[in-house]
Structure formats: structure tokens, C-alpha cells
Amino acid sequence: MSDQGLKSAPLLPPDAGRDTPLFAVAAILVFLAGLAGLGGVGAWRAADDWTNQLTNEVTVQILPTEGRDADADARDGAEALRAIAGVRGVDVRSRAQSEALLEPWLGSGGLPEDLPVPRLIAVELDPTNRPLAGSLEAALADKPYRAALDDHGNWAEAVARASQAVRYFALVLVVLLSLAASAVVAFAARASLAARWDVADALHIVGAPDTFIATLFQQRFFLLGLKAGTLGALGAGLAGAGLAYAGGTAGALFFLPTLSLGWMGLIILPIAALASGFIAALSARLAVSDALHKRWS
Amino acid sequence: MVSTPSIAPTTGSHPAVRFDTVGMRYDQGPEILHNVTFDLPQGGFQFLTGASGAGKSSLMRLIYLAKRCSSGTISLFGRNTALLGREELPDMRRRIGVIFQDFRLLNHLTVFENIALPLRVAGQARKSYSEDVMELINWVGLGEHTHSYPPTLSGGEQQRAAIARAVVAKPDLIIADEPTGNVDPAMAHRLLRLFVELNKLGAAVLIATHDHSLIRAMDAPVMELKNGTLIHGEAVS
């Protein structure tokens, strides 16, 4: 009999039955970590969009004064603001538009004519050439009507704080899920080694260093982690796309910015799958090395 | 039979194995071996006998570096094993071929792959050792079972495969722990002849056995363990 053309069998025998529950747990953990990561990225981008919108726009309220035409005052104020360097555009909102904004709180029954509804001017600023501090207020200071300026500073700060909290929450979640995955894989690697001491002993006796044996387990668990991670990441991608679609629809309905993942969303999932493989490999290597060291100390 | 593979003897004045007042215990348990002192010269052939539980397997474990002694000194080929770093142990183990009563073959590997295991572990390419392994397989009479799996072999065939695995890397020392325990007497004597041939090729051989018929068949020194204490040159009844 000859040995020509034959390939060597893997030194670790297949362990499919024992690996299936671990595969499922790893896939679920990566799915959750992927969703947390996507959520963090989405919240980050949304918060950036909101902050940009808030900080690059100023709202001016023209308060109605008895005996004066508030709409004419608003137009006059808009002209004064438009002339300032750094103002990209102004948009005067009519009484009807102001009433529409109040409708969710005051109902749709129509407001009494004598109710003093402020007129709003949305002032869009050039982010690369912002007006000098105080120039907007100065432009309206000498006018015969009252005007109040809101630079959205309070809102922007609140949104920044909220987005920061969401980012940290997502990060903590990803770290916790990674730790859980490491612990599960380390446990499984020890169980796998315990079931395969015959192989480890035989290799040890014929002169295999601990690193050689640990590498066998490391490779097995890397592939398992990578496959489970790919499945979990695909699931997270599909779920994220579904949420983004639903979020877009809801955003359009409730005047919210849409959830957009961008390129970060595209790379976070392959990274999650790869990270799953590496975490599994490292956990398995450390667990097996420790067990071998104790057995043959 | 095809030509026998060469097993290069190690030259030098150091014995292959030297035990000097060696004691051993497992963790905090009682002492299994007490004050064991003996030499196995390079190229020597010795038997180790004793009743079950006398400490033969523990002594073997010390030689193939699976355990460390708790007192005394063990030297292999002139090197104090207590001073060997963990990273040096695999190289030292490769100089020792170990054979067990229960064979310890890997059931998911073929006879060829089991026998070639030490060479594969040493990083050699299959192409480089394929011919030598085939020659060795034929030498131990397993040519027809090259691609069979261990569970399909008889006890004697499995033990011959285990012996071939132990010698394929041309070790300087062969230790066998009850190598004939799972085979019939005829096969036991056939295996003994294999050990004798390997010894003639230069390897030191230490066989632990309580099979007195095997010991009587050879004119070789006998050490006997009694309750962990070594008695040299005891007559075998």
C-alpha cells in the first residue's frame, strides 16, 4: 500500500455535536453586539445631524405689538438679518405656519384672531463664516418692535449630552457582550480539551510543545467564532436595515431625523465578525494553555 | 522483512537515565516513590517489575517528563531534568519513545498518520517522511493496515503501531509501560523481539512489566519496585 497523494487528517477530530450550542450562543452574542454597535453609530450620526442643524440655525421671534402689523415687522426684521455677513438665508414663517406649529398643543380648532401669536424667522447661518457675536441682536435692537433671539444653545447641549450617553451605553454594551463571549468560549474550550485529553496527551508524549496543542484549539475556535460571528453580523445587519427603514418612516411621520448608518455601519459588521473569531481564538488559547500548564506542571 | 530503520545511538559517557534518591508524590498525597536510585546506560536494556500499584507507571511518568519528582535528582542523557526549562521539555521528549499498555493511538487517524505523528509534530512535511514511515509500517508487519483506523485492528496490531510510533523519530531511549498487557503470550514474545531489535540498533530500552515469562525470556537486568522502593537484581520467581 502506498501513501501517495493522501492528505493528513486534522489532528483534532471533528467536534460538531459539542460545538453547535456554542456556535448558537456566539452568533447570538455577535448579533446583539452588532446591534449595539449599529445603534451607537446611528445615534452618533443622528446626534451630529441634530447638533449641526441646531447650531447652524437661529430662530428669531417677532413679538406682536399692539397697533403694528406683525407680518410686516417679520419681513422687515428678515431684511435686516439678511444683510448681515455670515447669514446664508432667512425664512419668514407666516401666522398660519406658526399656528400649525402650535396645533399639537392647542388643537386644530383655529386660534382666536386677537391671540398674539409670535412670527418666527428661521435664520440659516454659514458654518464656515458665522456672523460676529452680537451682530444679529444689534441688527434688531433699534427696531420699533420687540424681537427675541434663540440660538438653540440649550437644545444643542442637551442633544450632545444625550448622544454622548447613547454612545457610552453602546460601547459598554459591546464590551460586556465581548466579555460574555470570551467567557463562554473559554468555558467551551476547556470542555473541548477535557473531552480531548487523549489527543492532547498523545501529542504531548510525542514531543508537541504546549503552544502546538494550544494552536490546534485556537484555530478550531477561531473558525467557529468567525462563522458564528458572520452569521450574527449578517443578522444584525438585516435587523439594522429594518430598523433604519422603520426609523425613516417614523422620522418622516414625527419630524425626526432619519436613522442613517453610513460607511461606519458598513464596516462595523465585518469587524464584529472578525472580532468574534479573534476573541474566540484568544480565549481558547489562554484557556487551553492554562489547562495544559496545570496538567503537566 | 524490509531493512530495519536506523536508530542513531547517542554517544557519550552519561547514562540515558539516572535516578538519584528520587522521591515522588502527587500533590499533597503520600509518597509514591522513595529514594529510588538507578542508572540505565545508553544502549542498555532493563526490566522494571513490581506488583500493581508499586509505582512502575509513576516512575515511567518521571522519565517521560509528564511529572516532576518531589525530591532527589533525575538526569536524562546527562541533563538534570529539574533544570530544564519548560520550552526545552518537548525536545527532550522527542528523544524518548513511549509505549503504553493501552496503546494511546488516536482513533480518528489512520495507522500511517498515528505512526507519523512525532514527525508531523516536529514540523516535517508529509512528503519528506512518507517513505520512511511506510518502511517502518512494513517492518512491524502492518503493511496491509496502512490506511486502517486503530479500532479495526487487533490488540497486537495496535501495539505494533504504538511501537512504530514510539521509534519513528529514532529516539535514544524507549520506555514501555506494560506493553504486553493487552496481547496474548505469543504476541507478547513477538513484541519483545521487536524491542530487542530496537535495542540492537542502539536505543536504550526500559520495559515495565509484571509478566515474568517475558522477563525470563531475556537475560537482562531486572529492577523491582516494592511499595515505591527499588530493589535491584531481585530474582524473578
mmCIF file of C-alpha atoms in Angstrom, chain A residues 1-4 6-14 196 198-199 201-210 212 292-297, chain B residues 64-68 86 90-91 93-94 96 98 100 104 106 108-109 112-113 117-118 120-121 126 129-130 134 143-147 165:
data_model
loop_
_atom_site.group_PDB
_atom_site.id
_atom_site.type_symbol
_atom_site.label_atom_id
_atom_site.label_comp_id
_atom_site.label_asym_id
_atom_site.label_seq_id
_atom_site.Cartn_x
_atom_site.Cartn_y
_atom_site.Cartn_z
ATOM 1 C CA MET A 1 0.000 0.000 0.000
ATOM 2 C CA SER A 2 1.289 3.472 -0.708
ATOM 3 C CA ASP A 3 0.752 6.864 0.824
ATOM 4 C CA GLN A 4 0.961 8.833 -2.406
ATOM 5 C CA LEU A 6 -3.034 11.495 0.558
ATOM 6 C CA LYS A 7 -3.572 14.485 2.784
ATOM 7 C CA SER A 8 -3.095 14.382 6.533
ATOM 8 C CA ALA A 9 -6.272 14.388 8.606
ATOM 9 C CA PRO A 10 -6.775 17.178 11.158
ATOM 10 C CA LEU A 11 -5.126 16.357 14.477
ATOM 11 C CA LEU A 12 -8.245 17.388 16.384
ATOM 12 C CA PRO A 13 -11.208 15.207 15.468
ATOM 13 C CA PRO A 14 -14.480 16.870 14.440
ATOM 14 C CA ARG A 196 -9.898 15.519 24.036
ATOM 15 C CA ASP A 198 -6.446 11.643 24.696
ATOM 16 C CA VAL A 199 -5.322 13.735 21.740
ATOM 17 C CA ASP A 201 -1.726 13.529 25.834
ATOM 18 C CA ALA A 202 -0.687 11.672 22.684
ATOM 19 C CA LEU A 203 0.676 14.873 21.151
ATOM 20 C CA HIS A 204 2.433 15.768 24.374
ATOM 21 C CA ILE A 205 4.103 12.367 24.605
ATOM 22 C CA VAL A 206 5.468 12.589 21.065
ATOM 23 C CA GLY A 207 7.069 15.943 21.843
ATOM 24 C CA ALA A 208 4.474 18.567 20.946
ATOM 25 C CA PRO A 209 5.022 21.797 22.887
ATOM 26 C CA ASP A 210 2.054 23.311 24.732
ATOM 27 C CA PHE A 212 1.444 23.461 19.343
ATOM 28 C CA LEU A 292 -2.013 22.225 29.802
ATOM 29 C CA HIS A 293 0.299 24.034 32.174
ATOM 30 C CA LYS A 294 -1.619 22.722 35.181
ATOM 31 C CA ARG A 295 -1.746 19.160 33.845
ATOM 32 C CA TRP A 296 1.936 18.880 33.034
ATOM 33 C CA SER A 297 3.450 21.098 35.660
ATOM 34 C CA TYR B 64 8.917 10.835 30.026
ATOM 35 C CA LEU B 65 8.653 14.159 31.846
ATOM 36 C CA ALA B 66 4.922 14.117 32.482
ATOM 37 C CA LYS B 67 5.625 14.756 36.183
ATOM 38 C CA ARG B 68 8.429 16.219 38.241
ATOM 39 C CA ARG B 86 9.519 24.278 30.042
ATOM 40 C CA PRO B 90 9.466 18.939 24.050
ATOM 41 C CA ASP B 91 12.938 18.478 22.544
ATOM 42 C CA ARG B 93 10.629 14.201 24.991
ATOM 43 C CA ARG B 94 11.424 13.680 21.314
ATOM 44 C CA ILE B 96 12.205 9.316 24.266
ATOM 45 C CA VAL B 98 6.954 5.892 24.983
ATOM 46 C CA PHE B 100 1.664 2.172 26.860
ATOM 47 C CA ARG B 104 -2.916 5.525 23.175
ATOM 48 C CA LEU B 106 -5.672 8.358 18.050
ATOM 49 C CA HIS B 108 -9.548 9.342 14.121
ATOM 50 C CA LEU B 109 -6.152 8.963 12.468
ATOM 51 C CA PHE B 112 0.072 5.751 8.904
ATOM 52 C CA GLU B 113 -0.921 9.059 10.487
ATOM 53 C CA LEU B 117 2.611 11.759 14.443
ATOM 54 C CA PRO B 118 6.018 12.558 16.064
ATOM 55 C CA ARG B 120 4.313 15.776 11.944
ATOM 56 C CA VAL B 121 4.544 17.403 15.358
ATOM 57 C CA ARG B 126 4.469 14.513 4.818
ATOM 58 C CA TYR B 129 8.798 11.190 5.797
ATOM 59 C CA SER B 130 6.246 9.208 3.834
ATOM 60 C CA MET B 134 5.897 3.138 5.043
ATOM 61 C CA GLY B 143 1.658 -3.046 5.639
ATOM 62 C CA GLU B 144 -1.886 -4.205 4.936
ATOM 63 C CA HIS B 145 -3.305 -1.828 7.520
ATOM 64 C CA THR B 146 -1.578 1.400 6.487
ATOM 65 C CA HIS B 147 -4.837 3.278 5.995
ATOM 66 C CA ARG B 165 5.077 5.486 16.571
#
